Coordinates of N, CA, C and O in Angstrom, one line a residue:
M273 N 0.8 -1.2 0.0 CA 0.0 0.0 0.0 C 0.9 1.2 0.0 O 1.9 1.3 0.7
R274 N 0.5 2.2 -0.8 CA 1.3 3.5 -0.8 C 1.0 4.4 0.4 O -0.1 4.3 0.9
I275 N 1.9 5.2 0.7 CA 1.7 6.2 1.7 C 1.2 7.4 1.0 O 1.9 7.9 0.1
Y276 N 0.1 8.0 1.4 CA -0.5 9.1 0.8 C 0.0 10.4 1.4 O 0.1 10.5 2.7
D277 N 0.5 11.3 0.6 CA 0.9 12.6 1.1 C -0.3 13.5 1.3 O -1.4 13.2 1.0
N278 N 0.0 14.7 1.8 CA -1.1 15.7 2.1 C -1.7 16.2 0.8 O -2.8 16.7 0.8
G279 N -1.1 15.9 -0.3 CA -1.6 16.3 -1.6 C -2.8 15.5 -2.1 O -3.4 15.8 -3.1
S280 N -3.0 14.3 -1.5 CA -4.0 13.4 -1.9 C -5.4 14.1 -1.9 O -6.2 13.9 -2.8
I281 N -5.7 14.8 -0.9 CA -7.0 15.4 -0.8 C -7.1 16.5 -1.9 O -8.2 16.6 -2.5
S282 N -6.1 17.3 -2.1 CA -6.2 18.3 -3.1 C -6.3 17.7 -4.5 O -7.0 18.2 -5.4
L283 N -5.6 16.6 -4.7 CA -5.7 15.8 -6.0 C -7.1 15.4 -6.2 O -7.7 15.6 -7.3
A284 N -7.7 14.8 -5.2 CA -9.1 14.3 -5.3 C -10.1 15.5 -5.5 O -11.0 15.4 -6.2
S285 N -9.8 16.6 -4.8 CA -10.6 17.8 -5.0 C -10.6 18.3 -6.4 O -11.6 18.8 -6.9
Y286 N -9.4 18.2 -7.0 CA -9.3 18.6 -8.4 C -10.1 17.8 -9.3 O -10.8 18.3 -10.2
F287 N -10.1 16.4 -9.0 CA -11.0 15.5 -9.8 C -12.4 16.0 -9.7 O -13.1 16.1 -10.7
I288 N -12.9 16.3 -8.5 CA -14.3 16.7 -8.3 C -14.6 17.9 -9.0 O -15.6 18.1 -9.7
G289 N -13.7 18.9 -9.0 CA -13.9 20.1 -9.7 C -14.0 19.9 -11.2 O -14.9 20.5 -11.9
V290 N -13.2 19.1 -11.8 CA -13.2 18.8 -13.2 C -14.5 18.1 -13.6 O -15.1 18.3 -14.6
I291 N -14.9 17.1 -12.7 CA -16.1 16.4 -13.0 C -17.3 17.3 -12.8 O -18.3 17.3 -13.6
W292 N -17.3 18.1 -11.7 CA -18.5 18.8 -11.3 C -18.8 20.0 -12.2 O -19.9 20.3 -12.6
N293 N -17.8 20.7 -12.7 CA -18.0 22.0 -13.4 C -18.8 21.8 -14.7 O -19.8 22.5 -14.8
P294 N -18.6 20.9 -15.6 CA -19.4 20.7 -16.8 C -20.8 20.3 -16.4 O -21.8 20.8 -17.0
V295 N -21.0 19.5 -15.4 CA -22.3 19.1 -15.0 C -23.1 20.3 -14.4 O -24.2 20.5 -14.7
T296 N -22.4 21.0 -13.6 CA -23.0 22.2 -13.0 C -23.5 23.2 -14.0 O -24.6 23.8 -13.9
I297 N -22.6 23.5 -14.9 CA -22.9 24.4 -16.0 C -24.2 24.0 -16.7 O -25.1 24.8 -17.0
C298 N -24.3 22.7 -17.0 CA -25.4 22.2 -17.8 C -26.7 22.2 -16.9 O -27.7 22.6 -17.3
L299 N -26.5 21.8 -15.6 CA -27.7 21.7 -14.7 C -28.2 23.1 -14.2 O -29.3 23.2 -13.8
S300 N -27.3 24.1 -14.3 CA -27.7 25.4 -13.8 C -28.8 26.0 -14.8 O -29.5 26.9 -14.4
N301 N -28.8 25.5 -16.0 CA -29.8 26.0 -16.9 C -30.5 24.7 -17.5 O -30.0 24.1 -18.5
P302 N -31.6 24.2 -17.0 CA -32.2 23.0 -17.4 C -32.6 23.0 -18.9 O -32.9 22.0 -19.4
Y303 N -32.6 24.2 -19.5 CA -33.0 24.2 -20.9 C -31.8 24.3 -21.8 O -31.9 24.6 -23.0
S304 N -30.6 24.2 -21.3 CA -29.4 24.1 -22.1 C -29.3 22.8 -22.8 O -30.0 21.8 -22.4
Q305 N -28.3 22.7 -23.7 CA -28.1 21.4 -24.4 C -26.7 21.0 -24.3 O -25.8 21.8 -24.6
M306 N -26.4 19.8 -23.8 CA -25.1 19.3 -23.8 C -25.2 17.8 -24.3 O -25.9 17.0 -23.6
D307 N -24.7 17.5 -25.4 CA -24.9 16.1 -25.9 C -23.9 15.1 -25.2 O -23.0 15.5 -24.5
E308 N -24.3 13.9 -25.3 CA -23.6 12.8 -24.5 C -22.1 12.8 -24.9 O -21.2 12.6 -24.0
E309 N -21.7 13.0 -26.1 CA -20.3 12.9 -26.5 C -19.6 14.1 -25.9 O -18.4 13.9 -25.4
T310 N -20.1 15.3 -25.9 CA -19.5 16.4 -25.3 C -19.3 16.2 -23.8 O -18.2 16.4 -23.3
L311 N -20.3 15.8 -23.1 CA -20.2 15.5 -21.7 C -19.2 14.5 -21.4 O -18.4 14.6 -20.5
E312 N -19.2 13.4 -22.1 CA -18.2 12.3 -21.9 C -16.8 12.8 -22.2 O -15.9 12.4 -21.4
K313 N -16.6 13.6 -23.2 CA -15.3 14.0 -23.5 C -14.8 14.9 -22.4 O -13.6 14.9 -22.0
K314 N -15.6 15.8 -21.9 CA -15.2 16.7 -20.8 C -15.0 16.0 -19.5 O -14.3 16.5 -18.7
L315 N -15.5 14.8 -19.4 CA -15.4 14.1 -18.1 C -14.5 12.9 -18.2 O -14.6 12.0 -17.4
S316 N -13.6 12.8 -19.2 CA -12.7 11.7 -19.3 C -11.8 11.6 -18.1 O -10.9 12.5 -18.0
I317 N -11.9 10.6 -17.4 CA -11.0 10.4 -16.2 C -9.5 10.3 -16.6 O -8.7 10.9 -16.0
E318 N -9.3 9.6 -17.7 CA -7.9 9.5 -18.2 C -7.3 10.8 -18.5 O -6.1 11.1 -18.3
D319 N -8.1 11.7 -19.2 CA -7.6 13.0 -19.5 C -7.3 13.9 -18.3 O -6.3 14.6 -18.2
I320 N -8.1 13.7 -17.3 CA -7.9 14.5 -16.0 C -6.6 14.0 -15.4 O -5.7 14.8 -15.0
V321 N -6.4 12.7 -15.3 CA -5.2 12.1 -14.6 C -4.0 12.5 -15.4 O -3.0 12.9 -14.8
S322 N -4.0 12.3 -16.7 CA -2.8 12.6 -17.5 C -2.5 14.1 -17.5 O -1.3 14.4 -17.5
S323 N -3.5 15.0 -17.3 CA -3.1 16.4 -17.2 C -2.4 16.7 -15.9 O -1.7 17.8 -15.8
L324 N -2.5 15.8 -14.9 CA -1.8 16.0 -13.7 C -0.4 15.4 -13.7 O 0.4 15.6 -12.8
G325 N -0.1 14.7 -14.8 CA 1.2 14.1 -14.9 C 1.4 12.9 -14.0 O 2.6 12.6 -13.7
I326 N 0.4 12.2 -13.7 CA 0.5 11.0 -12.9 C -0.2 9.8 -13.6 O -1.0 10.1 -14.6
S327 N 0.1 8.6 -13.2 CA -0.5 7.5 -13.9 C -2.0 7.4 -13.6 O -2.4 7.8 -12.5
S328 N -2.8 6.8 -14.5 CA -4.2 6.7 -14.2 C -4.5 5.8 -13.0 O -5.4 6.0 -12.2
G329 N -3.7 4.7 -12.9 CA -3.8 3.8 -11.7 C -3.7 4.6 -10.4 O -4.5 4.4 -9.5
Y330 N -2.6 5.4 -10.3 CA -2.4 6.1 -9.1 C -3.5 7.2 -8.8 O -4.0 7.3 -7.7
G331 N -3.9 7.8 -9.9 CA -5.0 8.8 -9.8 C -6.3 8.2 -9.3 O -6.9 8.7 -8.4
L332 N -6.6 7.1 -9.8 CA -7.9 6.4 -9.4 C -7.7 5.9 -7.9 O -8.7 5.9 -7.2
E333 N -6.5 5.4 -7.6 CA -6.2 4.9 -6.2 C -6.4 6.1 -5.2 O -7.1 5.9 -4.2
V334 N -5.9 7.2 -5.5 CA -6.1 8.4 -4.6 C -7.5 8.8 -4.5 O -8.0 9.0 -3.4
F335 N -8.2 8.8 -5.6 CA -9.6 9.2 -5.6 C -10.4 8.2 -4.7 O -11.2 8.7 -3.8
R336 N -10.2 7.0 -4.9 CA -10.9 5.9 -4.1 C -10.6 6.0 -2.6 O -11.4 5.9 -1.8
K337 N -9.3 6.3 -2.3 CA -8.9 6.4 -1.0 C -9.6 7.6 -0.3 O -10.1 7.5 0.9
V338 N -9.7 8.7 -0.9 CA -10.3 9.9 -0.3 C -11.8 9.8 -0.3 O -12.5 10.1 0.7
F339 N -12.5 9.4 -1.4 CA -13.9 9.4 -1.5 C -14.6 8.1 -1.3 O -15.8 8.0 -1.3
G340 N -13.8 7.0 -1.3 CA -14.4 5.7 -1.0 C -15.2 5.1 -2.2 O -16.0 4.2 -2.1
M341 N -15.0 5.7 -3.4 CA -15.6 5.2 -4.6 C -14.8 5.7 -5.8 O -14.0 6.6 -5.7
S342 N -15.1 5.1 -7.0 CA -14.4 5.5 -8.2 C -14.9 6.8 -8.7 O -16.1 7.2 -8.4
P343 N -14.2 7.6 -9.5 CA -14.7 8.8 -10.1 C -16.0 8.5 -10.9 O -17.0 9.3 -10.9
R344 N -16.0 7.4 -11.6 CA -17.2 7.0 -12.4 C -18.4 6.8 -11.5 O -19.5 7.2 -11.9
Q345 N -18.2 6.1 -10.4 CA -19.3 5.9 -9.4 C -19.8 7.3 -8.9 O -21.0 7.5 -8.7
Y346 N -18.8 8.2 -8.6 CA -19.2 9.5 -8.1 C -20.0 10.2 -9.1 O -21.1 10.8 -8.7
L347 N -19.7 10.2 -10.3 CA -20.4 10.8 -11.4 C -21.8 10.2 -11.5 O -22.8 10.9 -11.7
S348 N -21.9 8.9 -11.4 CA -23.2 8.2 -11.5 C -24.1 8.6 -10.4 O -25.3 8.9 -10.6
D349 N -23.5 8.7 -9.1 CA -24.3 9.2 -8.0 C -24.8 10.6 -8.2 O -25.9 11.0 -7.9
L350 N -23.9 11.4 -8.7 CA -24.2 12.8 -9.0 C -25.4 12.9 -10.0 O -26.3 13.7 -9.8
K351 N -25.3 12.1 -11.1 CA -26.3 12.1 -12.1 C -27.7 11.7 -11.5 O -28.7 12.2 -11.8
L352 N -27.6 10.6 -10.7 CA -28.9 10.1 -10.0 C -29.5 11.2 -9.2 O -30.7 11.5 -9.3
H353 N -28.7 11.9 -8.4 CA -29.2 13.0 -7.5 C -29.9 14.1 -8.4 O -31.0 14.5 -8.1
E354 N -29.2 14.5 -9.4 CA -29.7 15.6 -10.3 C -30.9 15.1 -11.0 O -31.8 15.9 -11.3
A355 N -30.9 13.9 -11.5 CA -32.1 13.3 -12.2 C -33.3 13.4 -11.2 O -34.4 13.8 -11.7
K356 N -33.2 13.0 -10.0 CA -34.3 13.1 -9.0 C -34.8 14.5 -8.8 O -36.0 14.7 -8.8
V357 N -33.8 15.4 -8.7 CA -34.2 16.8 -8.6 C -35.0 17.3 -9.8 O -36.0 18.0 -9.7
L358 N -34.5 17.0 -11.0 CA -35.1 17.5 -12.2 C -36.5 16.8 -12.5 O -37.5 17.4 -12.9
I359 N -36.6 15.5 -12.1 CA -37.8 14.8 -12.3 C -38.9 15.3 -11.4 O -40.1 15.3 -11.8
A360 N -38.6 15.9 -10.3 CA -39.5 16.4 -9.4 C -40.2 17.7 -9.9 O -41.2 18.2 -9.4
Q361 N -39.6 18.3 -11.0 CA -40.2 19.5 -11.6 C -41.2 19.0 -12.7 O -40.8 18.6 -13.8
P362 N -42.5 19.1 -12.4 CA -43.5 18.5 -13.3 C -43.5 19.2 -14.7 O -44.0 18.5 -15.6
D363 N -43.1 20.4 -14.8 CA -43.2 21.1 -16.1 C -42.0 20.8 -17.0 O -41.9 21.2 -18.1
L364 N -41.0 20.0 -16.5 CA -39.8 19.7 -17.3 C -40.0 18.3 -17.9 O -40.1 17.3 -17.2
P365 N -40.1 18.2 -19.2 CA -40.4 16.9 -19.9 C -39.2 15.9 -19.6 O -38.0 16.3 -19.5
L366 N -39.5 14.6 -19.5 CA -38.5 13.6 -19.2 C -37.5 13.6 -20.4 O -36.3 13.3 -20.1
K367 N -37.9 13.8 -21.6 CA -37.0 13.8 -22.7 C -35.9 14.9 -22.5 O -34.8 14.7 -22.8
K368 N -36.4 16.1 -22.0 CA -35.4 17.2 -21.8 C -34.5 16.8 -20.7 O -33.3 17.1 -20.7
I369 N -35.0 16.2 -19.6 CA -34.1 15.8 -18.5 C -33.1 14.8 -19.0 O -31.9 15.0 -18.6
A370 N -33.4 13.9 -19.8 CA -32.5 12.9 -20.4 C -31.4 13.7 -21.1 O -30.2 13.4 -21.0
S371 N -31.8 14.6 -21.9 CA -30.8 15.4 -22.7 C -29.9 16.3 -21.8 O -28.7 16.3 -22.0
I372 N -30.5 16.9 -20.8 CA -29.7 17.7 -19.8 C -28.6 16.8 -19.2 O -27.5 17.3 -19.0
L373 N -29.0 15.6 -18.8 CA -28.0 14.7 -18.2 C -27.1 14.0 -19.1 O -26.2 13.2 -18.7
G374 N -27.2 14.3 -20.4 CA -26.2 13.8 -21.4 C -26.6 12.5 -22.1 O -25.8 11.9 -22.7
Y375 N -27.9 12.1 -22.0 CA -28.3 10.9 -22.7 C -28.9 11.3 -24.0 O -29.7 12.3 -24.1
S376 N -28.5 10.6 -25.1 CA -29.0 11.0 -26.4 C -30.4 10.5 -26.6 O -31.1 11.0 -27.5
H377 N -30.9 9.5 -25.8 CA -32.2 9.0 -26.0 C -32.9 8.8 -24.7 O -32.3 8.4 -23.7
L378 N -34.2 9.1 -24.6 CA -35.0 9.0 -23.4 C -34.9 7.5 -22.9 O -34.8 7.3 -21.7
S379 N -35.0 6.6 -23.8 CA -35.0 5.2 -23.5 C -33.7 4.8 -22.7 O -33.8 4.0 -21.7
H380 N -32.6 5.3 -23.1 CA -31.3 5.0 -22.4 C -31.4 5.6 -21.0 O -31.0 4.9 -20.0
F381 N -31.8 6.8 -20.8 CA -32.0 7.4 -19.5 C -33.0 6.6 -18.6 O -32.7 6.4 -17.5
S382 N -34.1 6.3 -19.2 CA -35.1 5.6 -18.5 C -34.6 4.2 -18.0 O -34.8 3.8 -16.8
R383 N -33.9 3.5 -18.8 CA -33.3 2.2 -18.4 C -32.3 2.4 -17.3 O -32.3 1.7 -16.3
Q384 N -31.4 3.4 -17.4 CA -30.4 3.7 -16.4 C -31.1 4.1 -15.1 O -30.7 3.6 -14.0
F385 N -32.1 5.0 -15.1 CA -32.8 5.4 -13.9 C -33.5 4.2 -13.2 O -33.4 4.2 -12.0
K386 N -34.0 3.3 -14.0 CA -34.7 2.2 -13.4 C -33.6 1.3 -12.7 O -33.9 0.7 -11.7
R387 N -32.4 1.2 -13.3 CA -31.4 0.4 -12.7 C -31.0 1.0 -11.3 O -30.7 0.3 -10.3
W388 N -31.0 2.4 -11.3 CA -30.6 3.1 -10.1 C -31.6 3.0 -9.0 O -31.3 2.8 -7.8
T389 N -32.9 3.1 -9.4 CA -34.0 3.3 -8.4 C -35.0 2.1 -8.3 O -35.7 2.0 -7.3
G390 N -35.0 1.3 -9.3 CA -36.0 0.2 -9.4 C -37.4 0.7 -9.9 O -38.3 -0.1 -9.9
M391 N -37.4 1.9 -10.3 CA -38.7 2.4 -11.0 C -38.3 3.3 -12.1 O -37.2 3.9 -12.2
S392 N -39.3 3.5 -13.1 CA -39.0 4.4 -14.2 C -39.1 5.8 -13.8 O -39.6 6.1 -12.7
P393 N -38.5 6.7 -14.6 CA -38.6 8.1 -14.3 C -40.1 8.6 -14.1 O -40.4 9.4 -13.2
L394 N -41.0 8.1 -14.9 CA -42.4 8.5 -14.8 C -43.0 8.0 -13.5 O -43.7 8.7 -12.8
Q395 N -42.7 6.7 -13.1 CA -43.2 6.2 -11.8 C -42.6 7.0 -10.7 O -43.3 7.3 -9.7
Y396 N -41.3 7.4 -10.8 CA -40.7 8.2 -9.7 C -41.4 9.6 -9.6 O -41.7 10.0 -8.5
R397 N -41.7 10.2 -10.8 CA -42.4 11.5 -10.8 C -43.7 11.3 -10.1 O -44.2 12.2 -9.3
Q398 N -44.5 10.3 -10.5 CA -45.8 10.1 -10.0 C -45.8 9.8 -8.5 O -46.6 10.3 -7.7
S399 N -44.8 9.1 -8.0 CA -44.7 8.8 -6.6 C -44.4 10.1 -5.8 O -44.9 10.3 -4.7
K400 N -43.6 11.0 -6.4 CA -43.3 12.2 -5.7 C -44.5 13.2 -5.7 O -44.8 13.8 -4.7
K401 N -45.2 13.1 -6.8 CA -46.5 13.9 -6.9 C -47.5 13.4 -5.9 O -48.1 14.2 -5.2
A402 N -47.6 12.1 -5.8 CA -48.6 11.5 -4.8 C -48.2 11.8 -3.4 O -49.1 12.0 -2.5
A403 N -46.9 11.9 -3.1 CA -46.4 12.2 -1.7 C -46.8 13.6 -1.3 O -46.9 13.9 -0.1
L404 N -46.9 14.5 -2.3 CA -47.3 15.9 -2.0 C -48.7 16.0 -1.6 O -49.1 17.0 -0.9
Y405 N -49.6 15.1 -2.0 CA -51.0 15.2 -1.8 C -51.5 14.3 -0.7 O -51.1 13.5 -0.1

């Protein structure tokens, strides 16, 4: 096992900043458009690690040590959280939510959301609506 220096936390924080910024820009305006290819390109873990001049294995090891999960899992958790927030907005079409989150097709988003939660986006929206009444 490697000994981690004090830079491990700042390295992991850098990862979060690079992952978070494109997602935040997109989510700050639910009516913006960011296609899946653009989002994926901006969020390439390998590009982030290589820009730091370290190996991808070490970069992923540091991230896991600090956050207890891989960068990909962190991004997935972030997308799930934002999906739930957006789905709770009844005036925002599910197709638009899929697009905002970087899915090129509503069916891909729906399938992934169901894997995450065990229910479709529409079922989730209806359950949140029913909970309000």
